[in-house]
């Protein structure tokens, strides 16, 4: 019997989330920043990190509300020697920065403990949670421009691989990633030391990218050209 309980407990133990292409947030409550581990929480954020533990909290209502402000610095650097950027006709070295802050990253929890069972409701942001604004664009815009000249634009004018003097202006990009969630669930205590929880979570995933770049160049036999994307 003890062996069976040990196996069951291992299966119910919280594991590490492995998610692809999603910026999962570990800090789903402000209390996370105090300890960097909330898996044994019996505070309001147990509704997020330890839902089965809510049944062992103080009977009655528990409410939680928090907000996090994140001041971000994202920085990229593109360095191209003249030998690697013949289309540009010169060497290239530029830093690209975004300092757009995330001022509001809220989370909230409501728990009702009735003794042998508990109900819970939580909301917050499970992934993303911010916006990056690059007023000078990003390195990809430069690299993409050089590629387009040699593979698309120049051949269209009948002068493949003869485009030179690439300059890029009016570059900017804004990217937003936001995955808000709401969870409704409950927990039940089988013994004084064992409980289980069940919940339903709805997540709305939102990602958006907007930007532009203007490419100016010279094509052999045609003269100066300009393209905006």
mmCIF file of C-alpha atoms in Angstrom:
data_model
loop_
_atom_site.group_PDB
_atom_site.id
_atom_site.type_symbol
_atom_site.label_atom_id
_atom_site.label_comp_id
_atom_site.label_asym_id
_atom_site.label_seq_id
_atom_site.Cartn_x
_atom_site.Cartn_y
_atom_site.Cartn_z
ATOM 1 C CA UNK A 1 0.000 0.000 0.000
ATOM 2 C CA UNK A 2 2.800 2.416 0.940
ATOM 3 C CA UNK A 3 4.589 1.647 -2.324
ATOM 4 C CA UNK A 4 1.429 2.402 -4.313
ATOM 5 C CA UNK A 5 0.988 5.719 -2.508
ATOM 6 C CA UNK A 6 4.608 6.658 -3.242
ATOM 7 C CA UNK A 7 4.152 5.926 -6.951
ATOM 8 C CA UNK A 8 0.919 7.946 -7.014
ATOM 9 C CA UNK A 9 2.592 10.881 -5.268
ATOM 10 C CA UNK A 10 5.443 10.825 -7.792
ATOM 11 C CA UNK A 11 2.987 10.921 -10.683
ATOM 12 C CA UNK A 12 1.165 13.885 -9.163
ATOM 13 C CA UNK A 13 4.334 15.858 -8.382
ATOM 14 C CA UNK A 14 4.661 19.065 -10.381
ATOM 15 C CA UNK A 15 7.220 18.758 -13.159
ATOM 16 C CA UNK A 16 9.074 21.195 -15.373
ATOM 17 C CA UNK A 17 7.101 22.584 -18.282
ATOM 18 C CA UNK A 18 8.749 21.945 -21.641
ATOM 19 C CA UNK A 19 7.078 24.220 -24.181
ATOM 20 C CA UNK A 20 8.259 25.096 -27.652
ATOM 21 C CA UNK A 21 8.068 28.624 -29.094
ATOM 22 C CA UNK A 22 6.374 30.033 -25.975
ATOM 23 C CA UNK A 23 8.110 32.386 -23.539
ATOM 24 C CA UNK A 24 6.742 30.676 -20.427
ATOM 25 C CA UNK A 25 6.752 32.879 -17.315
ATOM 26 C CA UNK A 26 7.828 31.344 -14.029
ATOM 27 C CA UNK A 27 6.988 34.582 -12.199
ATOM 28 C CA UNK A 28 3.195 34.280 -12.338
ATOM 29 C CA UNK A 29 2.879 36.123 -9.034
ATOM 30 C CA UNK A 30 4.979 38.851 -7.450
ATOM 31 C CA UNK A 31 5.743 36.527 -4.514
ATOM 32 C CA UNK A 32 7.804 34.367 -6.878
ATOM 33 C CA UNK A 33 10.488 37.052 -6.934
ATOM 34 C CA UNK A 34 11.076 36.602 -3.191
ATOM 35 C CA UNK A 35 11.947 32.892 -3.257
ATOM 36 C CA UNK A 36 12.057 31.777 -6.931
ATOM 37 C CA UNK A 37 10.135 28.668 -5.887
ATOM 38 C CA UNK A 38 6.446 28.614 -4.971
ATOM 39 C CA UNK A 39 5.627 24.923 -5.456
ATOM 40 C CA UNK A 40 4.888 24.522 -1.725
ATOM 41 C CA UNK A 41 2.985 27.790 -1.380
ATOM 42 C CA UNK A 42 0.032 27.963 1.022
ATOM 43 C CA UNK A 43 -0.560 31.635 0.281
ATOM 44 C CA UNK A 44 -2.965 33.042 -2.295
ATOM 45 C CA UNK A 45 -0.693 32.102 -5.214
ATOM 46 C CA UNK A 46 -1.122 28.438 -4.275
ATOM 47 C CA UNK A 47 -3.991 28.669 -6.771
ATOM 48 C CA UNK A 48 -1.261 28.909 -9.441
ATOM 49 C CA UNK A 49 1.696 26.937 -8.082
ATOM 50 C CA UNK A 50 0.167 24.476 -5.609
ATOM 51 C CA UNK A 51 -3.558 24.032 -6.333
ATOM 52 C CA UNK A 52 -3.794 20.718 -4.467
ATOM 53 C CA UNK A 53 -2.413 22.488 -1.394
ATOM 54 C CA UNK A 54 -5.285 24.987 -1.274
ATOM 55 C CA UNK A 55 -7.318 22.425 0.685
ATOM 56 C CA UNK A 56 -4.788 22.713 3.561
ATOM 57 C CA UNK A 57 -5.062 26.502 3.800
ATOM 58 C CA UNK A 58 -6.975 28.430 6.460
ATOM 59 C CA UNK A 59 -10.723 27.789 6.085
ATOM 60 C CA UNK A 60 -12.676 30.569 4.417
ATOM 61 C CA UNK A 61 -11.800 33.055 1.714
ATOM 62 C CA UNK A 62 -8.305 33.998 0.564
ATOM 63 C CA UNK A 63 -7.687 36.722 -1.991
ATOM 64 C CA UNK A 64 -4.525 37.720 -3.809
ATOM 65 C CA UNK A 65 -3.694 40.517 -6.235
ATOM 66 C CA UNK A 66 -0.264 41.588 -7.438
ATOM 67 C CA UNK A 67 1.420 43.436 -10.271
ATOM 68 C CA UNK A 68 4.937 43.354 -11.652
ATOM 69 C CA UNK A 69 6.693 46.107 -13.594
ATOM 70 C CA UNK A 70 9.577 44.935 -15.744
ATOM 71 C CA UNK A 71 12.113 47.341 -17.212
ATOM 72 C CA UNK A 72 13.647 45.498 -20.131
ATOM 73 C CA UNK A 73 16.738 46.018 -22.231
ATOM 74 C CA UNK A 74 17.027 43.935 -25.380
ATOM 75 C CA UNK A 75 20.162 44.534 -27.412
ATOM 76 C CA UNK A 76 21.504 43.088 -30.672
ATOM 77 C CA UNK A 77 24.711 43.921 -32.486
ATOM 78 C CA UNK A 78 25.397 43.335 -36.174
ATOM 79 C CA UNK A 79 28.979 43.436 -37.417
ATOM 80 C CA UNK A 80 29.755 42.807 -41.091
ATOM 81 C CA UNK A 81 33.259 43.252 -42.541
ATOM 82 C CA UNK A 82 33.442 44.714 -46.042
ATOM 83 C CA UNK A 83 34.523 41.324 -47.412
ATOM 84 C CA UNK A 84 31.270 39.797 -46.149
ATOM 85 C CA UNK A 85 28.994 42.603 -47.287
ATOM 86 C CA UNK A 86 29.946 43.387 -50.854
ATOM 87 C CA UNK A 87 26.413 44.463 -51.658
ATOM 88 C CA UNK A 88 26.680 47.212 -49.050
ATOM 89 C CA UNK A 89 30.048 48.314 -50.350
ATOM 90 C CA UNK A 90 31.444 48.950 -46.878
ATOM 91 C CA UNK A 91 31.828 47.443 -43.437
ATOM 92 C CA UNK A 92 28.854 47.608 -41.065
ATOM 93 C CA UNK A 93 28.629 47.811 -37.267
ATOM 94 C CA UNK A 94 25.471 48.846 -35.447
ATOM 95 C CA UNK A 95 23.678 48.203 -32.132
ATOM 96 C CA UNK A 96 19.924 47.703 -32.053
ATOM 97 C CA UNK A 97 18.116 48.289 -28.751
ATOM 98 C CA UNK A 98 14.648 48.094 -27.254
ATOM 99 C CA UNK A 99 14.004 49.619 -23.822
ATOM 100 C CA UNK A 100 10.193 49.407 -23.876
ATOM 101 C CA UNK A 101 9.060 48.570 -20.289
ATOM 102 C CA UNK A 102 6.257 46.251 -19.214
ATOM 103 C CA UNK A 103 4.535 48.362 -16.560
ATOM 104 C CA UNK A 104 1.540 46.099 -15.956
ATOM 105 C CA UNK A 105 1.835 42.341 -15.526
ATOM 106 C CA UNK A 106 -1.025 41.573 -13.109
ATOM 107 C CA UNK A 107 -2.095 38.347 -11.441
ATOM 108 C CA UNK A 108 -4.913 37.515 -9.057
ATOM 109 C CA UNK A 109 -6.296 34.585 -7.081
ATOM 110 C CA UNK A 110 -9.496 33.754 -5.213
ATOM 111 C CA UNK A 111 -9.647 30.641 -2.995
ATOM 112 C CA UNK A 112 -12.422 29.296 -0.842
ATOM 113 C CA UNK A 113 -11.480 26.558 1.634
ATOM 114 C CA UNK A 114 -14.402 24.549 3.011
ATOM 115 C CA UNK A 115 -12.327 22.082 5.029
ATOM 116 C CA UNK A 116 -12.291 18.845 3.057
ATOM 117 C CA UNK A 117 -12.388 20.664 -0.291
ATOM 118 C CA UNK A 118 -11.424 23.983 -1.804
ATOM 119 C CA UNK A 119 -12.380 25.956 -4.900
ATOM 120 C CA UNK A 120 -10.048 28.312 -6.712
ATOM 121 C CA UNK A 121 -9.974 30.918 -9.440
ATOM 122 C CA UNK A 122 -6.857 32.582 -10.839
ATOM 123 C CA UNK A 123 -5.924 34.893 -13.673
ATOM 124 C CA UNK A 124 -2.645 36.197 -14.992
ATOM 125 C CA UNK A 125 -0.192 35.908 -17.860
ATOM 126 C CA UNK A 126 1.466 32.538 -18.450
ATOM 127 C CA UNK A 127 3.764 33.541 -21.302
ATOM 128 C CA UNK A 128 5.023 36.574 -23.162
ATOM 129 C CA UNK A 129 3.698 39.595 -21.344
ATOM 130 C CA UNK A 130 5.411 42.466 -23.079
ATOM 131 C CA UNK A 131 6.273 44.542 -26.115
ATOM 132 C CA UNK A 132 9.618 45.254 -27.736
ATOM 133 C CA UNK A 133 10.060 48.386 -29.837
ATOM 134 C CA UNK A 134 13.142 48.733 -32.040
ATOM 135 C CA UNK A 135 13.122 52.242 -33.493
ATOM 136 C CA UNK A 136 16.125 51.402 -35.685
ATOM 137 C CA UNK A 137 14.883 47.980 -36.739
ATOM 138 C CA UNK A 138 16.728 44.719 -36.117
ATOM 139 C CA UNK A 139 19.755 43.051 -37.759
ATOM 140 C CA UNK A 140 17.496 40.744 -39.753
ATOM 141 C CA UNK A 141 16.300 43.723 -41.791
ATOM 142 C CA UNK A 142 19.820 44.409 -43.028
ATOM 143 C CA UNK A 143 20.559 40.780 -43.815
ATOM 144 C CA UNK A 144 17.176 40.304 -45.478
ATOM 145 C CA UNK A 145 17.758 43.393 -47.615
ATOM 146 C CA UNK A 146 21.083 42.074 -48.900
ATOM 147 C CA UNK A 147 19.485 38.724 -49.699
ATOM 148 C CA UNK A 148 16.570 40.294 -51.551
ATOM 149 C CA UNK A 149 18.871 42.334 -53.752
ATOM 150 C CA UNK A 150 20.742 39.299 -55.023
ATOM 151 C CA UNK A 151 17.858 36.820 -55.228
ATOM 152 C CA UNK A 152 14.743 38.850 -56.077
ATOM 153 C CA UNK A 153 15.106 42.532 -56.886
ATOM 154 C CA UNK A 154 18.199 42.566 -59.082
ATOM 155 C CA UNK A 155 17.117 39.611 -61.284
ATOM 156 C CA UNK A 156 13.776 41.352 -61.806
ATOM 157 C CA UNK A 157 15.684 44.114 -63.578
ATOM 158 C CA UNK A 158 17.723 41.668 -65.624
ATOM 159 C CA UNK A 159 20.912 42.291 -63.684
ATOM 160 C CA UNK A 160 21.387 39.373 -61.308
ATOM 161 C CA UNK A 161 24.059 39.811 -58.621
ATOM 162 C CA UNK A 162 24.991 43.315 -59.794
ATOM 163 C CA UNK A 163 23.146 45.348 -57.176
ATOM 164 C CA UNK A 164 25.485 47.467 -55.046
ATOM 165 C CA UNK A 165 25.500 50.332 -52.577
ATOM 166 C CA UNK A 166 22.745 49.067 -50.287
ATOM 167 C CA UNK A 167 21.504 51.550 -47.693
ATOM 168 C CA UNK A 168 18.637 50.885 -45.304
ATOM 169 C CA UNK A 169 16.519 53.685 -43.816
ATOM 170 C CA UNK A 170 13.189 54.152 -42.022
ATOM 171 C CA UNK A 171 13.678 50.854 -40.198
ATOM 172 C CA UNK A 172 11.466 50.086 -37.214
ATOM 173 C CA UNK A 173 9.691 47.107 -35.740
ATOM 174 C CA UNK A 174 7.271 46.514 -32.874
ATOM 175 C CA UNK A 175 6.663 43.030 -31.482
ATOM 176 C CA UNK A 176 4.103 42.009 -28.859
ATOM 177 C CA UNK A 177 3.642 38.632 -27.170
ATOM 178 C CA UNK A 178 0.855 38.080 -24.638
ATOM 179 C CA UNK A 179 -0.745 34.886 -23.280
ATOM 180 C CA UNK A 180 -3.329 35.804 -20.586
ATOM 181 C CA UNK A 181 -5.058 32.959 -18.770
ATOM 182 C CA UNK A 182 -7.938 32.247 -16.415
ATOM 183 C CA UNK A 183 -8.153 29.042 -14.368
ATOM 184 C CA UNK A 184 -11.084 27.534 -12.495
ATOM 185 C CA UNK A 185 -10.499 24.492 -10.330
ATOM 186 C CA UNK A 186 -10.810 22.724 -7.029
ATOM 187 C CA UNK A 187 -9.001 20.433 -4.613
ATOM 188 C CA UNK A 188 -10.018 17.581 -2.299
ATOM 189 C CA UNK A 189 -8.163 16.139 0.703
ATOM 190 C CA UNK A 190 -8.179 12.338 0.866
ATOM 191 C CA UNK A 191 -6.151 12.292 4.092
ATOM 192 C CA UNK A 192 -4.379 14.836 6.296
ATOM 193 C CA UNK A 193 -1.310 14.473 4.069
ATOM 194 C CA UNK A 194 -2.665 13.786 0.570
ATOM 195 C CA UNK A 195 -4.869 15.777 -1.747
ATOM 196 C CA UNK A 196 -5.552 16.180 -5.451
ATOM 197 C CA UNK A 197 -6.701 19.038 -7.611
ATOM 198 C CA UNK A 198 -8.475 19.386 -10.928
ATOM 199 C CA UNK A 199 -8.851 22.502 -13.008
ATOM 200 C CA UNK A 200 -9.726 23.966 -16.370
ATOM 201 C CA UNK A 201 -7.579 26.699 -17.903
ATOM 202 C CA UNK A 202 -8.309 28.954 -20.852
ATOM 203 C CA UNK A 203 -5.354 30.715 -22.503
ATOM 204 C CA UNK A 204 -5.586 33.378 -25.190
ATOM 205 C CA UNK A 205 -2.427 33.596 -27.255
ATOM 206 C CA UNK A 206 -1.618 36.868 -28.981
ATOM 207 C CA UNK A 207 1.455 37.692 -31.033
ATOM 208 C CA UNK A 208 1.867 40.637 -33.377
ATOM 209 C CA UNK A 209 4.758 42.027 -35.409
ATOM 210 C CA UNK A 210 4.648 45.295 -37.352
ATOM 211 C CA UNK A 211 7.466 47.225 -38.973
ATOM 212 C CA UNK A 212 8.991 48.559 -42.144
ATOM 213 C CA UNK A 213 12.289 49.190 -43.894
ATOM 214 C CA UNK A 214 13.273 51.149 -46.986
ATOM 215 C CA UNK A 215 16.086 49.742 -49.147
ATOM 216 C CA UNK A 216 18.003 51.955 -51.560
ATOM 217 C CA UNK A 217 20.529 50.477 -53.996
ATOM 218 C CA UNK A 218 22.008 50.782 -57.456
ATOM 219 C CA UNK A 219 21.459 48.192 -60.172
ATOM 220 C CA UNK A 220 23.917 47.971 -63.072
ATOM 221 C CA UNK A 221 22.389 49.425 -66.226
ATOM 222 C CA UNK A 222 19.265 50.667 -64.430
ATOM 223 C CA UNK A 223 20.450 53.207 -61.876
ATOM 224 C CA UNK A 224 19.247 53.994 -58.352
ATOM 225 C CA UNK A 225 16.329 51.955 -57.056
ATOM 226 C CA UNK A 226 14.262 51.992 -53.874
ATOM 227 C CA UNK A 227 11.964 49.433 -52.247
ATOM 228 C CA UNK A 228 9.938 49.633 -49.023
ATOM 229 C CA UNK A 229 8.616 46.642 -47.093
#
